[in-house]
Amino acid sequence: QMCIRDRVWTRIMLILLPSDSVLAIAERLAPHHHLLRVSSACSTLRTLLMRADPLWDQLFHALWPTESLPILRAPVGGWAAERFAQRHAAGTSDLVLTCDACAVRGWTVDSFDGNQTPTNSMIKLWDDGKLQGIVKAEKGSIRNQPATGLWYGTWRAENGCWWLEWSEKLSNNRGQFMYQGKLLDGGMLRGTFYWSMIPRKSGTFEFNLARLQPGYYPIKPELWQVVRATI
C-alpha cells in the first residue's frame, strides 16, 4: 500500500512527464485489461491513460481490424478509450453485420468422399437481414468442375451469436445447395450444407469473411444479370 506522501509524489511525477513518455509506458502495459487495472491506481494516471488516443486506437484495430464484419450500431464520439470500451462491452444487440461488400473465401468438404472445393464469393448484407452474393466454386479435389452461381439468404442475431443461412444455385448443377453457419470471432464462418435434390448428400464448410471498404468492388446490377443468365 502506498502512503499519502508517495501517492502525492506519484501524481506530481505523472503530471510532469511528457505525454509521449506516458504513452511509451502505457504501451508496455498492453493488453487492455492491464491498462484498465493500472489506471485505477489514481485519478491522474487514469486521466493520462484515457487520453492516450494513439494507444487505444492501436488496441482497437488489433482486436477489431477494419475488415471485421460486426460493427457498432451507434458508435460514440469522444476519446478513443471510450470507443474501445463501448466496442469491448458490445453484444449482438449493439452490433450489425450490414455490409455493402464482403469478401468470402474458404472451402466446402463433402461428407461422403471428402471432396474439397475452394470457394470465393462477394456478398452484400442488407439492413433488413437479407444476404445476396455472387460465388465462384473452383475445381474440386476429387470431382466437380469450376462453376459460377448466386447466393440468396438471410443473416440474424440469435442467443448472442450471428447466424447466416443461404441457398446456392450453380451454373452446372441441378437443384440448390442449402447452407447454414455460425459466425465466429475473427470473421470465421463454419457450418453445414446439403443438396436439395438429395438431402443426405451433405458436408461442412469453413469460410473467412472480410469487410471491404465502402465503394470497393461493389456488386453492380449488370454483373448480377450476367451470372443469372448462366444458370
JSON list of C-alpha atoms in Angstrom, two decimals:
[
{"chain": "A", "resi": 1, "resn": "GLN", "atom": "CA", "xyz": [0.00, 0.00, 0.00]},
{"chain": "A", "resi": 2, "resn": "MET", "atom": "CA", "xyz": [1.23, 3.47, -0.88]},
{"chain": "A", "resi": 3, "resn": "CYS", "atom": "CA", "xyz": [1.24, 6.14, 1.82]},
{"chain": "A", "resi": 4, "resn": "ILE", "atom": "CA", "xyz": [-0.35, 9.52, 1.15]},
{"chain": "A", "resi": 5, "resn": "ARG", "atom": "CA", "xyz": [3.04, 11.18, 0.60]},
{"chain": "A", "resi": 6, "resn": "ASP", "atom": "CA", "xyz": [4.05, 8.56, -2.01]},
{"chain": "A", "resi": 7, "resn": "ARG", "atom": "CA", "xyz": [0.76, 8.99, -3.82]},
{"chain": "A", "resi": 8, "resn": "VAL", "atom": "CA", "xyz": [1.17, 12.75, -3.96]},
{"chain": "A", "resi": 9, "resn": "TRP", "atom": "CA", "xyz": [4.69, 12.43, -5.38]},
{"chain": "A", "resi": 10, "resn": "THR", "atom": "CA", "xyz": [3.48, 9.82, -7.90]},
{"chain": "A", "resi": 11, "resn": "ARG", "atom": "CA", "xyz": [0.82, 12.20, -9.13]},
{"chain": "A", "resi": 12, "resn": "ILE", "atom": "CA", "xyz": [3.29, 15.07, -9.39]},
{"chain": "A", "resi": 13, "resn": "MET", "atom": "CA", "xyz": [5.74, 12.94, -11.40]},
{"chain": "A", "resi": 14, "resn": "LEU", "atom": "CA", "xyz": [3.00, 11.77, -13.74]},
{"chain": "A", "resi": 15, "resn": "ILE", "atom": "CA", "xyz": [1.85, 15.33, -14.34]},
{"chain": "A", "resi": 16, "resn": "LEU", "atom": "CA", "xyz": [5.42, 16.40, -15.13]},
{"chain": "A", "resi": 17, "resn": "LEU", "atom": "CA", "xyz": [6.02, 13.53, -17.55]},
{"chain": "A", "resi": 18, "resn": "PRO", "atom": "CA", "xyz": [5.66, 14.41, -21.26]},
{"chain": "A", "resi": 19, "resn": "SER", "atom": "CA", "xyz": [2.62, 12.79, -22.86]},
{"chain": "A", "resi": 20, "resn": "ASP", "atom": "CA", "xyz": [4.80, 10.72, -25.23]},
{"chain": "A", "resi": 21, "resn": "SER", "atom": "CA", "xyz": [6.62, 9.26, -22.21]},
{"chain": "A", "resi": 22, "resn": "VAL", "atom": "CA", "xyz": [3.32, 8.27, -20.63]},
{"chain": "A", "resi": 23, "resn": "LEU", "atom": "CA", "xyz": [2.31, 6.67, -23.93]},
{"chain": "A", "resi": 24, "resn": "ALA", "atom": "CA", "xyz": [5.58, 4.73, -24.08]},
{"chain": "A", "resi": 25, "resn": "ILE", "atom": "CA", "xyz": [4.99, 3.41, -20.57]},
{"chain": "A", "resi": 26, "resn": "ALA", "atom": "CA", "xyz": [1.38, 2.55, -21.35]},
{"chain": "A", "resi": 27, "resn": "GLU", "atom": "CA", "xyz": [2.36, 0.56, -24.45]},
{"chain": "A", "resi": 28, "resn": "ARG", "atom": "CA", "xyz": [4.33, -1.77, -22.20]},
{"chain": "A", "resi": 29, "resn": "LEU", "atom": "CA", "xyz": [1.19, -2.40, -20.16]},
{"chain": "A", "resi": 30, "resn": "ALA", "atom": "CA", "xyz": [-0.93, -3.65, -23.05]},
{"chain": "A", "resi": 31, "resn": "PRO", "atom": "CA", "xyz": [-3.16, -5.65, -23.39]},
{"chain": "A", "resi": 32, "resn": "HIS", "atom": "CA", "xyz": [-6.11, -3.53, -22.40]},
{"chain": "A", "resi": 33, "resn": "HIS", "atom": "CA", "xyz": [-7.04, -5.32, -19.15]},
{"chain": "A", "resi": 34, "resn": "HIS", "atom": "CA", "xyz": [-3.61, -4.42, -17.71]},
{"chain": "A", "resi": 35, "resn": "LEU", "atom": "CA", "xyz": [-4.14, -0.80, -18.70]},
{"chain": "A", "resi": 36, "resn": "LEU", "atom": "CA", "xyz": [-7.56, -0.69, -17.06]},
{"chain": "A", "resi": 37, "resn": "ARG", "atom": "CA", "xyz": [-6.18, -2.22, -13.87]},
{"chain": "A", "resi": 38, "resn": "VAL", "atom": "CA", "xyz": [-3.27, 0.22, -13.68]},
{"chain": "A", "resi": 39, "resn": "SER", "atom": "CA", "xyz": [-5.50, 3.21, -14.48]},
{"chain": "A", "resi": 40, "resn": "SER", "atom": "CA", "xyz": [-7.42, 2.57, -11.27]},
{"chain": "A", "resi": 41, "resn": "ALA", "atom": "CA", "xyz": [-4.29, 3.36, -9.19]},
{"chain": "A", "resi": 42, "resn": "CYS", "atom": "CA", "xyz": [-5.01, 7.09, -9.18]},
{"chain": "A", "resi": 43, "resn": "SER", "atom": "CA", "xyz": [-7.12, 9.65, -11.00]},
{"chain": "A", "resi": 44, "resn": "THR", "atom": "CA", "xyz": [-4.09, 11.33, -12.57]},
{"chain": "A", "resi": 45, "resn": "LEU", "atom": "CA", "xyz": [-2.88, 8.11, -14.17]},
{"chain": "A", "resi": 46, "resn": "ARG", "atom": "CA", "xyz": [-6.41, 7.25, -15.24]},
{"chain": "A", "resi": 47, "resn": "THR", "atom": "CA", "xyz": [-6.81, 10.61, -16.95]},
{"chain": "A", "resi": 48, "resn": "LEU", "atom": "CA", "xyz": [-3.46, 10.30, -18.75]},
{"chain": "A", "resi": 49, "resn": "LEU", "atom": "CA", "xyz": [-4.20, 6.78, -19.99]},
{"chain": "A", "resi": 50, "resn": "MET", "atom": "CA", "xyz": [-7.76, 7.56, -21.04]},
{"chain": "A", "resi": 51, "resn": "ARG", "atom": "CA", "xyz": [-6.44, 10.40, -23.21]},
{"chain": "A", "resi": 52, "resn": "ALA", "atom": "CA", "xyz": [-3.80, 8.26, -24.93]},
{"chain": "A", "resi": 53, "resn": "ASP", "atom": "CA", "xyz": [-5.77, 8.10, -28.20]},
{"chain": "A", "resi": 54, "resn": "PRO", "atom": "CA", "xyz": [-2.98, 6.54, -30.35]},
{"chain": "A", "resi": 55, "resn": "LEU", "atom": "CA", "xyz": [-2.62, 3.68, -27.88]},
{"chain": "A", "resi": 56, "resn": "TRP", "atom": "CA", "xyz": [-6.33, 2.90, -27.68]},
{"chain": "A", "resi": 57, "resn": "ASP", "atom": "CA", "xyz": [-6.70, 3.21, -31.46]},
{"chain": "A", "resi": 58, "resn": "GLN", "atom": "CA", "xyz": [-3.88, 0.69, -31.83]},
{"chain": "A", "resi": 59, "resn": "LEU", "atom": "CA", "xyz": [-5.52, -1.71, -29.40]},
{"chain": "A", "resi": 60, "resn": "PHE", "atom": "CA", "xyz": [-8.92, -1.23, -31.07]},
{"chain": "A", "resi": 61, "resn": "HIS", "atom": "CA", "xyz": [-7.64, -2.11, -34.55]},
{"chain": "A", "resi": 62, "resn": "ALA", "atom": "CA", "xyz": [-5.62, -5.04, -33.20]},
{"chain": "A", "resi": 63, "resn": "LEU", "atom": "CA", "xyz": [-8.79, -6.63, -31.80]},
{"chain": "A", "resi": 64, "resn": "TRP", "atom": "CA", "xyz": [-11.25, -5.42, -34.44]},
{"chain": "A", "resi": 65, "resn": "PRO", "atom": "CA", "xyz": [-9.48, -4.67, -37.74]},
{"chain": "A", "resi": 66, "resn": "THR", "atom": "CA", "xyz": [-11.26, -2.57, -40.36]},
{"chain": "A", "resi": 67, "resn": "GLU", "atom": "CA", "xyz": [-12.18, -5.78, -42.20]},
{"chain": "A", "resi": 68, "resn": "SER", "atom": "CA", "xyz": [-14.06, -7.15, -39.17]},
{"chain": "A", "resi": 69, "resn": "LEU", "atom": "CA", "xyz": [-17.67, -7.84, -40.06]},
{"chain": "A", "resi": 70, "resn": "PRO", "atom": "CA", "xyz": [-19.69, -6.87, -36.93]},
{"chain": "A", "resi": 71, "resn": "ILE", "atom": "CA", "xyz": [-19.60, -3.10, -36.36]},
{"chain": "A", "resi": 72, "resn": "LEU", "atom": "CA", "xyz": [-21.19, -0.86, -33.75]},
{"chain": "A", "resi": 73, "resn": "ARG", "atom": "CA", "xyz": [-24.75, 0.17, -34.47]},
{"chain": "A", "resi": 74, "resn": "ALA", "atom": "CA", "xyz": [-24.24, 3.62, -32.89]},
{"chain": "A", "resi": 75, "resn": "PRO", "atom": "CA", "xyz": [-20.55, 4.34, -32.15]},
{"chain": "A", "resi": 76, "resn": "VAL", "atom": "CA", "xyz": [-19.83, 7.03, -29.58]},
{"chain": "A", "resi": 77, "resn": "GLY", "atom": "CA", "xyz": [-17.57, 10.00, -30.12]},
{"chain": "A", "resi": 78, "resn": "GLY", "atom": "CA", "xyz": [-15.06, 11.38, -27.65]},
{"chain": "A", "resi": 79, "resn": "TRP", "atom": "CA", "xyz": [-11.84, 9.71, -26.54]},
{"chain": "A", "resi": 80, "resn": "ALA", "atom": "CA", "xyz": [-10.55, 6.58, -28.27]},
{"chain": "A", "resi": 81, "resn": "ALA", "atom": "CA", "xyz": [-10.64, 4.82, -24.88]},
{"chain": "A", "resi": 82, "resn": "GLU", "atom": "CA", "xyz": [-14.40, 5.41, -24.73]},
{"chain": "A", "resi": 83, "resn": "ARG", "atom": "CA", "xyz": [-14.87, 3.93, -28.19]},
{"chain": "A", "resi": 84, "resn": "PHE", "atom": "CA", "xyz": [-12.76, 0.93, -27.16]},
{"chain": "A", "resi": 85, "resn": "ALA", "atom": "CA", "xyz": [-14.82, 0.40, -24.01]},
{"chain": "A", "resi": 86, "resn": "GLN", "atom": "CA", "xyz": [-18.07, 0.59, -25.97]},
{"chain": "A", "resi": 87, "resn": "ARG", "atom": "CA", "xyz": [-16.91, -2.00, -28.53]},
{"chain": "A", "resi": 88, "resn": "HIS", "atom": "CA", "xyz": [-15.44, -4.28, -25.88]},
{"chain": "A", "resi": 89, "resn": "ALA", "atom": "CA", "xyz": [-18.73, -4.38, -23.95]},
{"chain": "A", "resi": 90, "resn": "ALA", "atom": "CA", "xyz": [-20.94, -4.64, -27.05]},
{"chain": "A", "resi": 91, "resn": "GLY", "atom": "CA", "xyz": [-23.25, -7.61, -27.58]},
{"chain": "A", "resi": 92, "resn": "THR", "atom": "CA", "xyz": [-25.07, -8.61, -30.75]},
{"chain": "A", "resi": 93, "resn": "SER", "atom": "CA", "xyz": [-27.86, -6.13, -29.95]},
{"chain": "A", "resi": 94, "resn": "ASP", "atom": "CA", "xyz": [-25.29, -3.31, -30.14]},
{"chain": "A", "resi": 95, "resn": "LEU", "atom": "CA", "xyz": [-23.75, -4.52, -33.41]},
{"chain": "A", "resi": 96, "resn": "VAL", "atom": "CA", "xyz": [-24.80, -5.01, -37.03]},
{"chain": "A", "resi": 97, "resn": "LEU", "atom": "CA", "xyz": [-23.47, -7.08, -39.94]},
{"chain": "A", "resi": 98, "resn": "THR", "atom": "CA", "xyz": [-24.71, -4.65, -42.59]},
{"chain": "A", "resi": 99, "resn": "CYS", "atom": "CA", "xyz": [-22.08, -4.52, -45.31]},
{"chain": "A", "resi": 100, "resn": "ASP", "atom": "CA", "xyz": [-22.08, -3.29, -48.93]},
{"chain": "A", "resi": 101, "resn": "ALA", "atom": "CA", "xyz": [-19.24, -5.59, -49.95]},
{"chain": "A", "resi": 102, "resn": "CYS", "atom": "CA", "xyz": [-17.87, -8.57, -48.06]},
{"chain": "A", "resi": 103, "resn": "ALA", "atom": "CA", "xyz": [-15.24, -10.95, -49.45]},
{"chain": "A", "resi": 104, "resn": "VAL", "atom": "CA", "xyz": [-15.78, -14.64, -48.68]},
{"chain": "A", "resi": 105, "resn": "ARG", "atom": "CA", "xyz": [-13.04, -17.22, -49.13]},
{"chain": "A", "resi": 106, "resn": "GLY", "atom": "CA", "xyz": [-12.76, -20.82, -47.99]},
{"chain": "A", "resi": 107, "resn": "TRP", "atom": "CA", "xyz": [-13.83, -24.32, -48.92]},
{"chain": "A", "resi": 108, "resn": "THR", "atom": "CA", "xyz": [-16.54, -26.94, -48.65]},
{"chain": "A", "resi": 109, "resn": "VAL", "atom": "CA", "xyz": [-15.91, -30.60, -47.78]},
{"chain": "A", "resi": 110, "resn": "ASP", "atom": "CA", "xyz": [-18.27, -33.39, -48.89]},
{"chain": "A", "resi": 111, "resn": "SER", "atom": "CA", "xyz": [-19.05, -35.75, -46.01]},
{"chain": "A", "resi": 112, "resn": "PHE", "atom": "CA", "xyz": [-19.22, -38.79, -48.36]},
{"chain": "A", "resi": 113, "resn": "ASP", "atom": "CA", "xyz": [-15.80, -38.79, -50.02]},
{"chain": "A", "resi": 114, "resn": "GLY", "atom": "CA", "xyz": [-14.00, -35.75, -48.58]},
{"chain": "A", "resi": 115, "resn": "ASN", "atom": "CA", "xyz": [-14.09, -33.84, -51.86]},
{"chain": "A", "resi": 116, "resn": "GLN", "atom": "CA", "xyz": [-12.84, -30.33, -51.05]},
{"chain": "A", "resi": 117, "resn": "THR", "atom": "CA", "xyz": [-13.97, -27.41, -53.18]},
{"chain": "A", "resi": 118, "resn": "PRO", "atom": "CA", "xyz": [-12.28, -23.99, -52.85]},
{"chain": "A", "resi": 119, "resn": "THR", "atom": "CA", "xyz": [-14.89, -21.24, -52.87]},
{"chain": "A", "resi": 120, "resn": "ASN", "atom": "CA", "xyz": [-14.74, -17.47, -53.41]},
{"chain": "A", "resi": 121, "resn": "SER", "atom": "CA", "xyz": [-17.67, -15.12, -53.14]},
{"chain": "A", "resi": 122, "resn": "MET", "atom": "CA", "xyz": [-18.63, -11.48, -52.90]},
{"chain": "A", "resi": 123, "resn": "ILE", "atom": "CA", "xyz": [-21.74, -10.82, -50.83]},
{"chain": "A", "resi": 124, "resn": "LYS", "atom": "CA", "xyz": [-23.85, -7.92, -49.64]},
{"chain": "A", "resi": 125, "resn": "LEU", "atom": "CA", "xyz": [-25.57, -7.95, -46.24]},
{"chain": "A", "resi": 126, "resn": "TRP", "atom": "CA", "xyz": [-28.62, -5.69, -46.18]},
{"chain": "A", "resi": 127, "resn": "ASP", "atom": "CA", "xyz": [-30.04, -3.73, -43.25]},
{"chain": "A", "resi": 128, "resn": "ASP", "atom": "CA", "xyz": [-33.21, -5.85, -43.24]},
{"chain": "A", "resi": 129, "resn": "GLY", "atom": "CA", "xyz": [-31.28, -9.11, -42.85]},
{"chain": "A", "resi": 130, "resn": "LYS", "atom": "CA", "xyz": [-31.08, -10.17, -46.50]},
{"chain": "A", "resi": 131, "resn": "LEU", "atom": "CA", "xyz": [-27.95, -11.73, -47.98]},
{"chain": "A", "resi": 132, "resn": "GLN", "atom": "CA", "xyz": [-27.07, -11.73, -51.68]},
{"chain": "A", "resi": 133, "resn": "GLY", "atom": "CA", "xyz": [-23.88, -12.73, -53.41]},
{"chain": "A", "resi": 134, "resn": "ILE", "atom": "CA", "xyz": [-22.03, -13.99, -56.46]},
{"chain": "A", "resi": 135, "resn": "VAL", "atom": "CA", "xyz": [-19.98, -17.15, -55.96]},
{"chain": "A", "resi": 136, "resn": "LYS", "atom": "CA", "xyz": [-17.21, -18.97, -57.82]},
{"chain": "A", "resi": 137, "resn": "ALA", "atom": "CA", "xyz": [-16.76, -22.64, -56.92]},
{"chain": "A", "resi": 138, "resn": "GLU", "atom": "CA", "xyz": [-13.34, -23.87, -58.07]},
{"chain": "A", "resi": 139, "resn": "LYS", "atom": "CA", "xyz": [-12.37, -27.36, -59.27]},
{"chain": "A", "resi": 140, "resn": "GLY", "atom": "CA", "xyz": [-12.81, -29.94, -56.52]},
{"chain": "A", "resi": 141, "resn": "SER", "atom": "CA", "xyz": [-10.01, -32.10, -55.13]},
{"chain": "A", "resi": 142, "resn": "ILE", "atom": "CA", "xyz": [-11.75, -35.27, -56.36]},
{"chain": "A", "resi": 143, "resn": "ARG", "atom": "CA", "xyz": [-14.53, -34.18, -58.72]},
{"chain": "A", "resi": 144, "resn": "ASN", "atom": "CA", "xyz": [-16.74, -31.28, -59.90]},
{"chain": "A", "resi": 145, "resn": "GLN", "atom": "CA", "xyz": [-15.65, -28.61, -62.35]},
{"chain": "A", "resi": 146, "resn": "PRO", "atom": "CA", "xyz": [-15.46, -24.83, -61.72]},
{"chain": "A", "resi": 147, "resn": "ALA", "atom": "CA", "xyz": [-18.79, -23.03, -61.77]},
{"chain": "A", "resi": 148, "resn": "THR", "atom": "CA", "xyz": [-20.30, -19.64, -61.02]},
{"chain": "A", "resi": 149, "resn": "GLY", "atom": "CA", "xyz": [-23.55, -19.04, -59.22]},
{"chain": "A", "resi": 150, "resn": "LEU", "atom": "CA", "xyz": [-25.68, -16.91, -56.91]},
{"chain": "A", "resi": 151, "resn": "TRP", "atom": "CA", "xyz": [-26.29, -16.86, -53.17]},
{"chain": "A", "resi": 152, "resn": "TYR", "atom": "CA", "xyz": [-29.60, -15.76, -51.64]},
{"chain": "A", "resi": 153, "resn": "GLY", "atom": "CA", "xyz": [-30.36, -15.88, -47.94]},
{"chain": "A", "resi": 154, "resn": "THR", "atom": "CA", "xyz": [-30.55, -14.13, -44.60]},
{"chain": "A", "resi": 155, "resn": "TRP", "atom": "CA", "xyz": [-28.47, -13.16, -41.56]},
{"chain": "A", "resi": 156, "resn": "ARG", "atom": "CA", "xyz": [-29.65, -12.76, -37.98]},
{"chain": "A", "resi": 157, "resn": "ALA", "atom": "CA", "xyz": [-28.55, -12.47, -34.36]},
{"chain": "A", "resi": 158, "resn": "GLU", "atom": "CA", "xyz": [-29.80, -15.23, -32.05]},
{"chain": "A", "resi": 159, "resn": "ASN", "atom": "CA", "xyz": [-28.78, -16.13, -28.49]},
{"chain": "A", "resi": 160, "resn": "GLY", "atom": "CA", "xyz": [-25.75, -13.86, -28.65]},
{"chain": "A", "resi": 161, "resn": "CYS", "atom": "CA", "xyz": [-24.48, -15.35, -31.93]},
{"chain": "A", "resi": 162, "resn": "TRP", "atom": "CA", "xyz": [-24.60, -14.43, -35.62]},
{"chain": "A", "resi": 163, "resn": "TRP", "atom": "CA", "xyz": [-26.21, -16.95, -37.98]},
{"chain": "A", "resi": 164, "resn": "LEU", "atom": "CA", "xyz": [-26.16, -16.91, -41.79]},
{"chain": "A", "resi": 165, "resn": "GLU", "atom": "CA", "xyz": [-28.36, -19.09, -44.00]},
{"chain": "A", "resi": 166, "resn": "TRP", "atom": "CA", "xyz": [-28.49, -19.12, -47.77]},
{"chain": "A", "resi": 167, "resn": "SER", "atom": "CA", "xyz": [-29.12, -21.15, -50.91]},
{"chain": "A", "resi": 168, "resn": "GLU", "atom": "CA", "xyz": [-26.56, -21.61, -53.69]},
{"chain": "A", "resi": 169, "resn": "LYS", "atom": "CA", "xyz": [-27.54, -22.07, -57.33]},
{"chain": "A", "resi": 170, "resn": "LEU", "atom": "CA", "xyz": [-24.62, -23.07, -59.56]},
{"chain": "A", "resi": 171, "resn": "SER", "atom": "CA", "xyz": [-24.42, -22.98, -63.36]},
{"chain": "A", "resi": 172, "resn": "ASN", "atom": "CA", "xyz": [-23.50, -26.69, -63.67]},
{"chain": "A", "resi": 173, "resn": "ASN", "atom": "CA", "xyz": [-25.78, -28.23, -61.05]},
{"chain": "A", "resi": 174, "resn": "ARG", "atom": "CA", "xyz": [-29.46, -29.03, -60.72]},
{"chain": "A", "resi": 175, "resn": "GLY", "atom": "CA", "xyz": [-31.22, -28.09, -57.53]},
{"chain": "A", "resi": 176, "resn": "GLN", "atom": "CA", "xyz": [-29.61, -25.91, -54.88]},
{"chain": "A", "resi": 177, "resn": "PHE", "atom": "CA", "xyz": [-27.14, -26.27, -52.06]},
{"chain": "A", "resi": 178, "resn": "MET", "atom": "CA", "xyz": [-28.52, -25.09, -48.73]},
{"chain": "A", "resi": 179, "resn": "TYR", "atom": "CA", "xyz": [-26.08, -23.57, -46.22]},
{"chain": "A", "resi": 180, "resn": "GLN", "atom": "CA", "xyz": [-26.30, -22.68, -42.54]},
{"chain": "A", "resi": 181, "resn": "GLY", "atom": "CA", "xyz": [-23.39, -21.35, -40.49]},
{"chain": "A", "resi": 182, "resn": "LYS", "atom": "CA", "xyz": [-22.34, -19.57, -37.31]},
{"chain": "A", "resi": 183, "resn": "LEU", "atom": "CA", "xyz": [-20.03, -16.55, -37.50]},
{"chain": "A", "resi": 184, "resn": "LEU", "atom": "CA", "xyz": [-17.16, -16.85, -35.01]},
{"chain": "A", "resi": 185, "resn": "ASP", "atom": "CA", "xyz": [-14.79, -14.21, -33.65]},
{"chain": "A", "resi": 186, "resn": "GLY", "atom": "CA", "xyz": [-12.25, -13.13, -36.24]},
{"chain": "A", "resi": 187, "resn": "GLY", "atom": "CA", "xyz": [-14.65, -13.46, -39.19]},
{"chain": "A", "resi": 188, "resn": "MET", "atom": "CA", "xyz": [-14.62, -17.26, -39.50]},
{"chain": "A", "resi": 189, "resn": "LEU", "atom": "CA", "xyz": [-17.94, -18.78, -40.64]},
{"chain": "A", "resi": 190, "resn": "ARG", "atom": "CA", "xyz": [-18.38, -22.51, -40.05]},
{"chain": "A", "resi": 191, "resn": "GLY", "atom": "CA", "xyz": [-21.39, -24.70, -40.69]},
{"chain": "A", "resi": 192, "resn": "THR", "atom": "CA", "xyz": [-23.06, -27.39, -42.79]},
{"chain": "A", "resi": 193, "resn": "PHE", "atom": "CA", "xyz": [-24.69, -27.72, -46.19]},
{"chain": "A", "resi": 194, "resn": "TYR", "atom": "CA", "xyz": [-26.84, -30.21, -48.10]},
{"chain": "A", "resi": 195, "resn": "TRP", "atom": "CA", "xyz": [-28.10, -30.67, -51.66]},
{"chain": "A", "resi": 196, "resn": "SER", "atom": "CA", "xyz": [-31.82, -30.01, -52.18]},
{"chain": "A", "resi": 197, "resn": "MET", "atom": "CA", "xyz": [-32.14, -32.88, -54.69]},
{"chain": "A", "resi": 198, "resn": "ILE", "atom": "CA", "xyz": [-30.72, -35.46, -52.27]},
{"chain": "A", "resi": 199, "resn": "PRO", "atom": "CA", "xyz": [-30.64, -34.01, -48.71]},
{"chain": "A", "resi": 200, "resn": "ARG", "atom": "CA", "xyz": [-28.41, -36.82, -47.42]},
{"chain": "A", "resi": 201, "resn": "LYS", "atom": "CA", "xyz": [-25.71, -35.51, -49.76]},
{"chain": "A", "resi": 202, "resn": "SER", "atom": "CA", "xyz": [-24.17, -33.07, -47.31]},
{"chain": "A", "resi": 203, "resn": "GLY", "atom": "CA", "xyz": [-20.98, -31.71, -45.86]},
{"chain": "A", "resi": 204, "resn": "THR", "atom": "CA", "xyz": [-19.28, -28.94, -43.94]},
{"chain": "A", "resi": 205, "resn": "PHE", "atom": "CA", "xyz": [-17.80, -25.58, -44.88]},
{"chain": "A", "resi": 206, "resn": "GLU", "atom": "CA", "xyz": [-15.36, -23.08, -43.49]},
{"chain": "A", "resi": 207, "resn": "PHE", "atom": "CA", "xyz": [-15.31, -19.55, -44.91]},
{"chain": "A", "resi": 208, "resn": "ASN", "atom": "CA", "xyz": [-13.43, -16.45, -43.85]},
{"chain": "A", "resi": 209, "resn": "LEU", "atom": "CA", "xyz": [-15.42, -13.21, -44.17]},
{"chain": "A", "resi": 210, "resn": "ALA", "atom": "CA", "xyz": [-13.75, -9.82, -44.54]},
{"chain": "A", "resi": 211, "resn": "ARG", "atom": "CA", "xyz": [-15.45, -6.43, -44.81]},
{"chain": "A", "resi": 212, "resn": "LEU", "atom": "CA", "xyz": [-14.27, -4.35, -47.76]},
{"chain": "A", "resi": 213, "resn": "GLN", "atom": "CA", "xyz": [-14.07, -0.58, -47.68]},
{"chain": "A", "resi": 214, "resn": "PRO", "atom": "CA", "xyz": [-17.16, 1.35, -48.93]},
{"chain": "A", "resi": 215, "resn": "GLY", "atom": "CA", "xyz": [-17.22, 1.56, -52.70]},
{"chain": "A", "resi": 216, "resn": "TYR", "atom": "CA", "xyz": [-14.62, -1.18, -53.12]},
{"chain": "A", "resi": 217, "resn": "TYR", "atom": "CA", "xyz": [-15.67, -3.92, -55.54]},
{"chain": "A", "resi": 218, "resn": "PRO", "atom": "CA", "xyz": [-19.40, -3.17, -55.44]},
{"chain": "A", "resi": 219, "resn": "ILE", "atom": "CA", "xyz": [-21.69, -5.82, -56.92]},
{"chain": "A", "resi": 220, "resn": "LYS", "atom": "CA", "xyz": [-23.06, -3.99, -59.94]},
{"chain": "A", "resi": 221, "resn": "PRO", "atom": "CA", "xyz": [-26.55, -4.83, -61.32]},
{"chain": "A", "resi": 222, "resn": "GLU", "atom": "CA", "xyz": [-25.15, -5.78, -64.73]},
{"chain": "A", "resi": 223, "resn": "LEU", "atom": "CA", "xyz": [-22.91, -8.39, -63.10]},
{"chain": "A", "resi": 224, "resn": "TRP", "atom": "CA", "xyz": [-25.95, -9.97, -61.47]},
{"chain": "A", "resi": 225, "resn": "GLN", "atom": "CA", "xyz": [-27.59, -10.22, -64.88]},
{"chain": "A", "resi": 226, "resn": "VAL", "atom": "CA", "xyz": [-24.56, -11.90, -66.45]},
{"chain": "A", "resi": 227, "resn": "VAL", "atom": "CA", "xyz": [-24.31, -14.56, -63.73]},
{"chain": "A", "resi": 228, "resn": "ARG", "atom": "CA", "xyz": [-28.08, -15.12, -63.62]},
{"chain": "A", "resi": 229, "resn": "ALA", "atom": "CA", "xyz": [-28.07, -15.74, -67.37]},
{"chain": "A", "resi": 230, "resn": "THR", "atom": "CA", "xyz": [-25.57, -18.58, -66.99]},
{"chain": "A", "resi": 231, "resn": "ILE", "atom": "CA", "xyz": [-27.73, -20.55, -64.54]}
]
